[in-house]
PDB file of C-alpha atoms and ligand atoms in Angstrom:
ATOM      1  CA  MET A  14     144.581  48.031  97.256  1.00  0.00           C
ATOM      2  CA  VAL A  15     141.783  45.715  97.635  1.00  0.00           C
ATOM      3  CA  GLY A  16     142.767  41.932  98.732  1.00  0.00           C
ATOM      4  CA  VAL A  17     140.057  39.375  98.367  1.00  0.00           C
ATOM      5  CA  VAL A  18     139.985  36.161 100.191  1.00  0.00           C
ATOM      6  CA  PRO A  19     137.515  33.773  98.480  1.00  0.00           C
ATOM      7  CA  THR A  20     136.401  30.876 100.781  1.00  0.00           C
ATOM      8  CA  MET A  21     133.460  28.709 101.090  1.00  0.00           C
ATOM      9  CA  GLY A  22     133.224  29.586 104.750  1.00  0.00           C
ATOM     10  CA  PHE A  23     133.572  27.286 107.993  1.00  0.00           C
ATOM     11  CA  LEU A  24     136.860  29.207 108.560  1.00  0.00           C
ATOM     12  CA  HIS A  25     140.003  27.999 110.117  1.00  0.00           C
ATOM     13  CA  VAL A  26     143.627  28.804 110.802  1.00  0.00           C
ATOM     14  CA  GLY A  27     144.149  28.029 107.102  1.00  0.00           C
ATOM     15  CA  HIS A  28     141.490  30.515 105.816  1.00  0.00           C
ATOM     16  CA  ARG A  29     142.945  33.011 108.450  1.00  0.00           C
ATOM     17  CA  SER A  30     146.514  32.978 107.393  1.00  0.00           C
ATOM     18  CA  LEU A  31     144.995  34.327 103.981  1.00  0.00           C
ATOM     19  CA  MET A  32     143.004  36.917 105.450  1.00  0.00           C
ATOM     20  CA  ALA A  33     146.237  37.569 107.465  1.00  0.00           C
ATOM     21  CA  ALA A  34     148.532  37.932 104.144  1.00  0.00           C
ATOM     22  CA  ALA A  35     145.789  40.091 102.727  1.00  0.00           C
ATOM     23  CA  ARG A  36     145.648  42.652 105.696  1.00  0.00           C
ATOM     24  CA  ASN A  37     149.578  42.536 105.477  1.00  0.00           C
ATOM     25  CA  GLU A  38     149.492  43.872 102.132  1.00  0.00           C
ATOM     26  CA  CYS A  39     146.164  45.424 101.234  1.00  0.00           C
ATOM     27  CA  GLY A  40     144.229  48.771 102.798  1.00  0.00           C
ATOM     28  CA  LEU A  41     140.578  46.827 102.084  1.00  0.00           C
ATOM     29  CA  VAL A  42     140.212  43.213 102.985  1.00  0.00           C
ATOM     30  CA  VAL A  43     137.273  41.011 101.648  1.00  0.00           C
ATOM     31  CA  VAL A  44     136.168  37.875 102.694  1.00  0.00           C
ATOM     32  CA  THR A  45     133.784  35.924 100.367  1.00  0.00           C
ATOM     33  CA  ILE A  46     131.785  32.796 101.847  1.00  0.00           C
ATOM     34  CA  PHE A  47     130.196  31.046  99.268  1.00  0.00           C
ATOM     35  CA  VAL A  48     129.478  27.298  99.610  1.00  0.00           C
ATOM     36  CA  ASN A  49     129.546  26.996  95.392  1.00  0.00           C
ATOM     37  CA  PRO A  50     126.808  24.516  93.834  1.00  0.00           C
ATOM     38  CA  LEU A  51     128.199  24.858  90.797  1.00  0.00           C
ATOM     39  CA  GLN A  52     131.666  23.272  91.946  1.00  0.00           C
ATOM     40  CA  PHE A  53     129.807  20.400  93.873  1.00  0.00           C
ATOM     41  CA  GLY A  54     129.637  16.834  91.923  1.00  0.00           C
ATOM     42  CA  PRO A  55     125.905  14.860  91.964  1.00  0.00           C
ATOM     43  CA  ASN A  56     127.182  12.670  94.526  1.00  0.00           C
ATOM     44  CA  GLU A  57     129.163  15.263  96.606  1.00  0.00           C
ATOM     45  CA  ASP A  58     128.918  16.474 100.117  1.00  0.00           C
ATOM     46  CA  LEU A  59     127.199  20.245  99.181  1.00  0.00           C
ATOM     47  CA  ASP A  60     124.238  19.437 101.555  1.00  0.00           C
ATOM     48  CA  ARG A  61     125.681  18.780 104.426  1.00  0.00           C
ATOM     49  CA  TYR A  62     128.778  20.949 103.820  1.00  0.00           C
ATOM     50  CA  PRO A  63     129.961  22.571 107.314  1.00  0.00           C
ATOM     51  CA  ARG A  64     128.533  26.110 107.909  1.00  0.00           C
ATOM     52  CA  ASP A  65     129.101  28.186 110.963  1.00  0.00           C
ATOM     53  CA  LEU A  66     128.268  31.940 110.083  1.00  0.00           C
ATOM     54  CA  ASP A  67     128.278  33.350 113.394  1.00  0.00           C
ATOM     55  CA  GLY A  68     132.077  31.472 113.762  1.00  0.00           C
ATOM     56  CA  ASP A  69     133.191  32.900 110.625  1.00  0.00           C
ATOM     57  CA  LEU A  70     132.092  36.303 111.200  1.00  0.00           C
ATOM     58  CA  SER A  71     134.512  36.457 114.504  1.00  0.00           C
ATOM     59  CA  ALA A  72     137.003  34.749 112.642  1.00  0.00           C
ATOM     60  CA  CYS A  73     136.890  37.918 109.991  1.00  0.00           C
ATOM     61  CA  ALA A  74     136.488  40.089 113.219  1.00  0.00           C
ATOM     62  CA  ALA A  75     139.417  39.066 114.580  1.00  0.00           C
ATOM     63  CA  GLU A  76     141.749  38.948 111.421  1.00  0.00           C
ATOM     64  CA  GLY A  77     140.526  42.819 110.882  1.00  0.00           C
ATOM     65  CA  VAL A  78     138.746  42.029 108.103  1.00  0.00           C
ATOM     66  CA  ASP A  79     136.621  45.286 106.415  1.00  0.00           C
ATOM     67  CA  ILE A  80     134.031  43.564 104.706  1.00  0.00           C
ATOM     68  CA  VAL A  81     132.466  39.729 104.386  1.00  0.00           C
ATOM     69  CA  PHE A  82     130.636  38.962 101.388  1.00  0.00           C
ATOM     70  CA  THR A  83     128.011  36.318 101.596  1.00  0.00           C
ATOM     71  CA  PRO A  84     126.085  36.025  98.532  1.00  0.00           C
ATOM     72  CA  SER A  85     123.347  33.662  98.131  1.00  0.00           C
ATOM     73  CA  VAL A  86     122.949  31.447  95.551  1.00  0.00           C
ATOM     74  CA  HIS A  87     120.261  33.516  93.389  1.00  0.00           C
ATOM     75  CA  GLU A  88     122.232  36.632  94.102  1.00  0.00           C
ATOM     76  CA  LEU A  89     125.573  35.072  92.320  1.00  0.00           C
ATOM     77  CA  TYR A  90     123.725  32.711  89.528  1.00  0.00           C
ATOM     78  CA  PRO A  91     120.520  34.633  88.892  1.00  0.00           C
ATOM     79  CA  MET A  92     119.719  31.944  86.315  1.00  0.00           C
ATOM     80  CA  TYR A  93     120.502  28.553  87.886  1.00  0.00           C
ATOM     81  CA  PRO A  94     122.842  26.691  86.100  1.00  0.00           C
ATOM     82  CA  PRO A  95     124.229  29.650  84.304  1.00  0.00           C
ATOM     83  CA  ALA A  96     124.682  29.245  80.433  1.00  0.00           C
ATOM     84  CA  THR A  97     128.345  30.957  80.438  1.00  0.00           C
ATOM     85  CA  THR A  98     131.073  29.240  82.200  1.00  0.00           C
ATOM     86  CA  VAL A  99     134.478  29.435  83.021  1.00  0.00           C
ATOM     87  CA  HIS A 100     137.062  26.448  81.597  1.00  0.00           C
ATOM     88  CA  VAL A 101     140.818  26.311  81.529  1.00  0.00           C
ATOM     89  CA  GLU A 102     142.217  23.478  79.189  1.00  0.00           C
ATOM     90  CA  GLY A 103     145.262  20.986  80.220  1.00  0.00           C
ATOM     91  CA  LEU A 104     145.347  22.386  83.641  1.00  0.00           C
ATOM     92  CA  THR A 105     142.281  20.562  84.937  1.00  0.00           C
ATOM     93  CA  ASP A 106     142.378  17.766  83.238  1.00  0.00           C
ATOM     94  CA  SER A 107     144.643  15.591  85.990  1.00  0.00           C
ATOM     95  CA  LEU A 108     144.239  14.999  89.681  1.00  0.00           C
ATOM     96  CA  CYS A 109     141.413  16.147  91.199  1.00  0.00           C
ATOM     97  CA  GLY A 110     140.140  17.261  87.675  1.00  0.00           C
ATOM     98  CA  PHE A 111     140.342  13.688  86.635  1.00  0.00           C
ATOM     99  CA  SER A 112     138.670  12.722  89.869  1.00  0.00           C
ATOM    100  CA  ARG A 113     135.919  15.279  90.140  1.00  0.00           C
ATOM    101  CA  PRO A 114     134.357  16.113  86.664  1.00  0.00           C
ATOM    102  CA  GLY A 115     133.891  19.527  86.121  1.00  0.00           C
ATOM    103  CA  HIS A 116     134.659  20.751  89.715  1.00  0.00           C
ATOM    104  CA  PHE A 117     137.098  23.294  88.213  1.00  0.00           C
ATOM    105  CA  ASP A 118     134.961  24.517  85.655  1.00  0.00           C
ATOM    106  CA  GLY A 119     132.175  25.604  89.029  1.00  0.00           C
ATOM    107  CA  VAL A 120     135.721  27.214  90.736  1.00  0.00           C
ATOM    108  CA  THR A 121     136.683  28.881  87.327  1.00  0.00           C
ATOM    109  CA  THR A 122     133.098  30.349  86.789  1.00  0.00           C
ATOM    110  CA  VAL A 123     132.337  31.468  90.514  1.00  0.00           C
ATOM    111  CA  VAL A 124     136.092  32.999  90.796  1.00  0.00           C
ATOM    112  CA  THR A 125     135.481  34.955  87.596  1.00  0.00           C
ATOM    113  CA  LYS A 126     132.107  36.173  88.866  1.00  0.00           C
ATOM    114  CA  LEU A 127     133.877  37.131  92.233  1.00  0.00           C
ATOM    115  CA  PHE A 128     136.772  39.102  90.330  1.00  0.00           C
ATOM    116  CA  ALA A 129     134.083  40.962  88.209  1.00  0.00           C
ATOM    117  CA  ILE A 130     132.165  41.686  91.283  1.00  0.00           C
ATOM    118  CA  ILE A 131     135.217  43.224  93.325  1.00  0.00           C
ATOM    119  CA  GLY A 132     137.446  44.460  90.485  1.00  0.00           C
ATOM    120  CA  GLU A 133     140.983  45.256  90.769  1.00  0.00           C
ATOM    121  CA  SER A 134     142.539  43.575  93.520  1.00  0.00           C
ATOM    122  CA  ARG A 135     144.766  41.036  94.993  1.00  0.00           C
ATOM    123  CA  ALA A 136     143.318  37.796  95.355  1.00  0.00           C
ATOM    124  CA  TYR A 137     144.826  35.296  98.163  1.00  0.00           C
ATOM    125  CA  PHE A 138     144.687  31.518  97.737  1.00  0.00           C
ATOM    126  CA  GLY A 139     146.286  28.521  99.780  1.00  0.00           C
ATOM    127  CA  ARG A 140     148.590  25.993  98.553  1.00  0.00           C
ATOM    128  CA  LYS A 141     147.000  23.456 100.213  1.00  0.00           C
ATOM    129  CA  ASP A 142     144.668  23.446  96.944  1.00  0.00           C
ATOM    130  CA  ALA A 143     147.598  23.604  94.585  1.00  0.00           C
ATOM    131  CA  GLN A 144     145.901  22.586  91.847  1.00  0.00           C
ATOM    132  CA  GLN A 145     142.898  25.695  92.175  1.00  0.00           C
ATOM    133  CA  LEU A 146     145.260  27.848  92.531  1.00  0.00           C
ATOM    134  CA  ALA A 147     147.539  26.874  89.015  1.00  0.00           C
ATOM    135  CA  VAL A 148     144.112  26.793  87.717  1.00  0.00           C
ATOM    136  CA  ILE A 149     143.125  30.295  89.045  1.00  0.00           C
ATOM    137  CA  ARG A 150     146.325  31.724  87.717  1.00  0.00           C
ATOM    138  CA  ARG A 151     146.414  30.827  84.699  1.00  0.00           C
ATOM    139  CA  MET A 152     142.345  31.752  84.196  1.00  0.00           C
ATOM    140  CA  ALA A 153     144.000  35.490  85.327  1.00  0.00           C
ATOM    141  CA  THR A 154     146.264  35.502  82.729  1.00  0.00           C
ATOM    142  CA  ASP A 155     144.599  33.739  79.903  1.00  0.00           C
ATOM    143  CA  LEU A 156     141.530  36.621  80.585  1.00  0.00           C
ATOM    144  CA  CYS A 157     143.657  39.679  81.341  1.00  0.00           C
ATOM    145  CA  LEU A 158     141.352  39.741  84.343  1.00  0.00           C
ATOM    146  CA  PRO A 159     142.832  43.028  86.664  1.00  0.00           C
ATOM    147  CA  VAL A 160     143.977  40.531  89.507  1.00  0.00           C
ATOM    148  CA  THR A 161     147.219  39.603  90.774  1.00  0.00           C
ATOM    149  CA  VAL A 162     147.014  36.171  92.214  1.00  0.00           C
ATOM    150  CA  VAL A 163     148.998  35.320  95.587  1.00  0.00           C
ATOM    151  CA  GLY A 164     149.550  31.742  96.465  1.00  0.00           C
ATOM    152  CA  CYS A 165     150.058  31.351 100.613  1.00  0.00           C
ATOM    153  CA  PRO A 166     151.363  28.366 102.719  1.00  0.00           C
ATOM    154  CA  LEU A 167     149.310  25.282 103.204  1.00  0.00           C
ATOM    155  CA  VAL A 168     148.837  25.192 106.850  1.00  0.00           C
ATOM    156  CA  ARG A 169     148.819  22.128 109.337  1.00  0.00           C
ATOM    157  CA  GLU A 170     147.485  20.692 112.710  1.00  0.00           C
ATOM    158  CA  ALA A 171     150.498  20.226 114.579  1.00  0.00           C
ATOM    159  CA  ASP A 172     150.307  16.201 113.954  1.00  0.00           C
ATOM    160  CA  GLY A 173     150.679  17.237 110.066  1.00  0.00           C
ATOM    161  CA  LEU A 174     147.423  16.842 109.049  1.00  0.00           C
ATOM    162  CA  ALA A 175     146.339  19.400 106.407  1.00  0.00           C
ATOM    163  CA  LYS A 176     143.863  22.285 108.116  1.00  0.00           C
ATOM    164  CA  SER A 177     139.894  21.259 106.120  1.00  0.00           C
ATOM    165  CA  SER A 178     136.862  22.123 107.064  1.00  0.00           C
ATOM    166  CA  ARG A 179     136.223  18.737 105.904  1.00  0.00           C
ATOM    167  CA  ASN A 180     138.003  17.789 109.018  1.00  0.00           C
ATOM    168  CA  ALA A 181     135.044  18.439 111.046  1.00  0.00           C
ATOM    169  CA  TYR A 182     133.766  14.827 109.188  1.00  0.00           C
ATOM    170  CA  LEU A 183     136.185  12.839 110.745  1.00  0.00           C
ATOM    171  CA  ASP A 184     135.331  10.528 113.990  1.00  0.00           C
ATOM    172  CA  ALA A 185     138.069   9.744 116.336  1.00  0.00           C
ATOM    173  CA  ASP A 186     139.156   6.852 114.542  1.00  0.00           C
ATOM    174  CA  GLN A 187     139.529   8.520 111.694  1.00  0.00           C
ATOM    175  CA  ARG A 188     140.715  11.297 113.018  1.00  0.00           C
ATOM    176  CA  SER A 189     143.927   9.296 114.398  1.00  0.00           C
ATOM    177  CA  ALA A 190     144.292   7.858 111.183  1.00  0.00           C
ATOM    178  CA  ALA A 191     144.521  11.305 108.842  1.00  0.00           C
ATOM    179  CA  PRO A 192     147.862  12.207 109.773  1.00  0.00           C
ATOM    180  CA  ARG A 193     149.223   9.221 107.686  1.00  0.00           C
ATOM    181  CA  ILE A 194     148.273  11.083 104.553  1.00  0.00           C
ATOM    182  CA  PHE A 195     150.716  13.215 105.475  1.00  0.00           C
ATOM    183  CA  GLY A 196     153.668  10.744 106.628  1.00  0.00           C
ATOM    184  CA  ALA A 197     152.928   8.957 103.456  1.00  0.00           C
ATOM    185  CA  ILE A 198     153.798  11.929 101.365  1.00  0.00           C
ATOM    186  CA  ARG A 199     156.966  12.715 103.594  1.00  0.00           C
ATOM    187  CA  GLU A 200     158.270   9.026 103.322  1.00  0.00           C
ATOM    188  CA  GLY A 201     158.210  10.100  99.348  1.00  0.00           C
ATOM    189  CA  VAL A 202     160.250  12.755  99.873  1.00  0.00           C
ATOM    190  CA  ALA A 203     162.736  10.952 101.958  1.00  0.00           C
ATOM    191  CA  MET A 204     163.010   8.639  99.344  1.00  0.00           C
ATOM    192  CA  ILE A 205     163.921  11.644  96.756  1.00  0.00           C
ATOM    193  CA  VAL A 206     166.028  13.147  99.254  1.00  0.00           C
ATOM    194  CA  GLY A 207     167.870   9.216  99.410  1.00  0.00           C
ATOM    195  CA  GLY A 208     168.248   9.729  95.684  1.00  0.00           C
ATOM    196  CA  THR A 209     165.737   7.958  94.261  1.00  0.00           C
ATOM    197  CA  ARG A 210     164.533   9.563  90.638  1.00  0.00           C
ATOM    198  CA  ASP A 211     161.589   7.143  89.452  1.00  0.00           C
ATOM    199  CA  PRO A 212     158.347   8.892  90.160  1.00  0.00           C
ATOM    200  CA  HIS A 213     156.480   5.773  89.713  1.00  0.00           C
ATOM    201  CA  ALA A 214     158.364   4.255  92.876  1.00  0.00           C
ATOM    202  CA  VAL A 215     157.757   7.331  94.933  1.00  0.00           C
ATOM    203  CA  VAL A 216     153.783   7.060  93.668  1.00  0.00           C
ATOM    204  CA  ALA A 217     153.949   3.384  94.727  1.00  0.00           C
ATOM    205  CA  SER A 218     155.259   3.672  97.967  1.00  0.00           C
ATOM    206  CA  ILE A 219     152.827   6.599  99.141  1.00  0.00           C
ATOM    207  CA  ALA A 220     150.133   4.413  97.786  1.00  0.00           C
ATOM    208  CA  ALA A 221     151.531   1.383  99.874  1.00  0.00           C
ATOM    209  CA  ALA A 222     151.736   3.491 102.874  1.00  0.00           C
ATOM    210  CA  ILE A 223     148.473   4.997 102.461  1.00  0.00           C
ATOM    211  CA  ALA A 224     146.742   1.295 101.664  1.00  0.00           C
ATOM    212  CA  GLU A 225     148.089  -0.071 104.959  1.00  0.00           C
ATOM    213  CA  ILE A 226     145.692   2.152 106.970  1.00  0.00           C
ATOM    214  CA  PRO A 227     142.246   0.692 107.379  1.00  0.00           C
ATOM    215  CA  GLU A 228     140.601   4.082 107.856  1.00  0.00           C
ATOM    216  CA  LEU A 229     141.936   5.567 104.119  1.00  0.00           C
ATOM    217  CA  ARG A 230     141.528   4.374 100.525  1.00  0.00           C
ATOM    218  CA  VAL A 231     143.915   6.004  97.762  1.00  0.00           C
ATOM    219  CA  ASP A 232     141.510   8.073  95.361  1.00  0.00           C
ATOM    220  CA  TYR A 233     144.929   9.040  93.632  1.00  0.00           C
ATOM    221  CA  VAL A 234     148.908   9.387  94.483  1.00  0.00           C
ATOM    222  CA  ALA A 235     150.732  11.460  91.604  1.00  0.00           C
ATOM    223  CA  VAL A 236     154.119  13.286  91.473  1.00  0.00           C
ATOM    224  CA  CYS A 237     153.627  15.837  88.748  1.00  0.00           C
ATOM    225  CA  ASP A 238     155.481  18.929  86.915  1.00  0.00           C
ATOM    226  CA  ALA A 239     154.879  21.917  89.320  1.00  0.00           C
ATOM    227  CA  ALA A 240     153.670  24.342  86.386  1.00  0.00           C
ATOM    228  CA  SER A 241     151.915  21.941  83.921  1.00  0.00           C
ATOM    229  CA  LEU A 242     150.636  18.919  86.679  1.00  0.00           C
ATOM    230  CA  GLY A 243     151.577  16.524  83.733  1.00  0.00           C
ATOM    231  CA  SER A 244     153.251  12.958  84.723  1.00  0.00           C
ATOM    232  CA  LEU A 245     157.067  12.989  84.698  1.00  0.00           C
ATOM    233  CA  GLU A 246     159.379  10.064  83.557  1.00  0.00           C
ATOM    234  CA  ARG A 247     162.214  11.104  85.676  1.00  0.00           C
ATOM    235  CA  LEU A 248     162.244  13.465  89.174  1.00  0.00           C
ATOM    236  CA  ASP A 249     163.710  17.341  88.372  1.00  0.00           C
ATOM    237  CA  GLY A 250     163.091  20.752  88.725  1.00  0.00           C
ATOM    238  CA  GLU A 251     160.291  21.766  90.521  1.00  0.00           C
ATOM    239  CA  MET A 252     157.668  19.196  91.393  1.00  0.00           C
ATOM    240  CA  LEU A 253     154.539  18.398  93.357  1.00  0.00           C
ATOM    241  CA  ILE A 254     153.389  15.341  95.052  1.00  0.00           C
ATOM    242  CA  ALA A 255     149.904  15.471  95.328  1.00  0.00           C
ATOM    243  CA  VAL A 256     147.274  13.107  97.145  1.00  0.00           C
ATOM    244  CA  ALA A 257     143.558  12.570  97.463  1.00  0.00           C
ATOM    245  CA  VAL A 258     142.663   9.917  99.555  1.00  0.00           C
ATOM    246  CA  PHE A 259     139.344   9.089 101.201  1.00  0.00           C
ATOM    247  CA  CYS A 260     139.324   8.868 105.098  1.00  0.00           C
ATOM    248  CA  GLY A 261     135.883   6.772 105.657  1.00  0.00           C
ATOM    249  CA  PRO A 262     133.600   8.797 103.428  1.00  0.00           C
ATOM    250  CA  THR A 263     135.641  11.855 103.529  1.00  0.00           C
ATOM    251  CA  ARG A 264     137.952  13.000 100.333  1.00  0.00           C
ATOM    252  CA  LEU A 265     140.885  14.896 101.815  1.00  0.00           C
ATOM    253  CA  ILE A 266     143.416  16.347  99.777  1.00  0.00           C
ATOM    254  CA  ASP A 267     147.343  17.573 100.684  1.00  0.00           C
ATOM    255  CA  ASN A 268     150.381  18.404  98.778  1.00  0.00           C
ATOM    256  CA  VAL A 269     154.091  19.122  99.096  1.00  0.00           C
ATOM    257  CA  ALA A 270     156.261  21.006  96.730  1.00  0.00           C
ATOM    258  CA  VAL A 271     159.495  19.287  96.016  1.00  0.00           C
ATOM    259  CA  SER A 272     162.383  20.783  93.847  1.00  0.00           C
ATOM    260  CA  ILE A 273     165.511  19.240  93.155  1.00  0.00           C
ATOM    261  CA  VAL A 274     168.435  21.805  92.029  1.00  0.00           C
ATOM    262  CA  GLY A 275     171.479  20.125  91.248  1.00  0.00           C
ATOM    263  CA  SER A 276     171.691  17.153  93.862  1.00  0.00           C
ATOM    264  CA  GLU A 277     169.995  19.506  96.439  1.00  0.00           C
ATOM    265  CA  VAL A 278     166.486  18.654  97.122  1.00  0.00           C
ATOM    266  CA  ILE A 279     164.335  21.680  98.902  1.00  0.00           C
ATOM    267  CA  SER A 280     160.864  20.515 100.180  1.00  0.00           C
ATOM    268  CA  ASP A 281     157.632  22.928 101.003  1.00  0.00           C
ATOM    269  CA  PHE A 282     155.870  20.961 103.855  1.00  0.00           C
ATOM    270  CA  GLY A 283     153.790  24.478 104.499  1.00  0.00           C
ATOM    271  CA  SER A 284     153.557  25.722 108.104  1.00  0.00           C
ATOM    272  CA  GLY A 285     152.026  24.785 111.193  1.00  0.00           C
ATOM    273  CA  TRP A 286     153.389  21.270 111.441  1.00  0.00           C
ATOM    274  CA  VAL A 287     155.993  20.165 114.330  1.00  0.00           C
ATOM    275  CA  PRO A 288     158.313  17.703 113.355  1.00  0.00           C
ATOM    276  CA  GLU A 289     159.155  14.913 116.062  1.00  0.00           C
ATOM    277  CA  GLY A 290     162.252  14.756 117.636  1.00  0.00           C
TER     278      GLY A 290
HETATM  279  P1  AMP B 311     137.840  26.906 101.049  1.00  0.00           P
HETATM  280  O1  AMP B 311     136.464  27.579 102.217  1.00  0.00           O
HETATM  281  O2  AMP B 311     138.265  25.357 101.417  1.00  0.00           O
HETATM  282  O3  AMP B 311     137.255  26.867  99.621  1.00  0.00           O
HETATM  283  O4  AMP B 311     139.311  27.008 100.768  1.00  0.00           O
HETATM  284  C1  AMP B 311     139.472  28.819 100.290  1.00  0.00           C
HETATM  285  C2  AMP B 311     140.620  29.291 100.533  1.00  0.00           C
HETATM  286  O5  AMP B 311     141.277  28.836 101.753  1.00  0.00           O
HETATM  287  C3  AMP B 311     141.622  28.498  99.220  1.00  0.00           C
HETATM  288  O6  AMP B 311     142.229  29.284  98.420  1.00  0.00           O
HETATM  289  C4  AMP B 311     142.214  27.127  99.790  1.00  0.00           C
HETATM  290  O7  AMP B 311     143.298  27.179  99.336  1.00  0.00           O
HETATM  291  C5  AMP B 311     142.777  28.135 101.625  1.00  0.00           C
HETATM  292  N1  AMP B 311     142.797  26.865 102.207  1.00  0.00           N
HETATM  293  C6  AMP B 311     141.891  26.169 102.692  1.00  0.00           C
HETATM  294  N2  AMP B 311     142.415  25.136 103.694  1.00  0.00           N
HETATM  295  C7  AMP B 311     143.936  25.402 104.004  1.00  0.00           C
HETATM  296  C8  AMP B 311     144.957  25.767 104.770  1.00  0.00           C
HETATM  297  N3  AMP B 311     145.010  24.376 105.347  1.00  0.00           N
HETATM  298  N4  AMP B 311     146.272  25.863 104.405  1.00  0.00           N
HETATM  299  C9  AMP B 311     146.097  27.132 103.491  1.00  0.00           C
HETATM  300  N5  AMP B 311     144.942  27.868 102.721  1.00  0.00           N
HETATM  301  C10 AMP B 311     144.230  27.072 103.017  1.00  0.00           C
END
């Protein structure tokens, strides 16, 4: 079986965990590196997105990757912009889809191209981008693509900040402030563990905790249904706490999956983070 790990490069431990999962389960592992212009808005960071092909090739070699596919824009888009795009209804309306209009159409269009090139495979995506994972799963199902979409745990820095290529943009003050994003989410989880079932109260608490930090500005905070990503009136079942926060000019995202089964609350903080105490 072929395992494929689509990325935009500047690879870190989060990407490498996807490669390791693919290596573990597949005979041939392909990593794609492509900074996809179609998924960036007009005022976003396409031109300055971090790139380090030599470092990326070393990371891929260290994870035993067989093929690194680094197409040019012209190879993936012989005519730009493409006349044919892929749009997933519903799941793309909220969260990052609301904040970044057209972003997910860019993602689903390029991932469809990569799946068309690579063919039958298992494709590994991180839960760091939980909405992206839900959108791509739905797309693969709707289009009968011969691809099994595999979700992998979110990997964090030791202080809790979600690993991201965009963390490279942060200056020292912003980097010190950024772990508060995850801290605020954890406080929201603690409220749910403590019995809060009103999603608005949890959202308000997380937003207020983030707003206290001068370097941070909330883009969105949501507690939504994990499957539909729709809003909830009462917390129950499988949910996602998802946030997007500007840290200086850099937009960072994070999420924690939470499920309520009877009176039990189970949360998935991801891996890599070392809880204090
Ligand atoms: P990107 O290069 O940011 O487009 O990400 C490529 C893939 O790596 C996507 O499936 C992401 O969800 C995944 N990824 C990025 N950061 C992390 C992380 N911290 N933990 C797990 N997966 C990640």
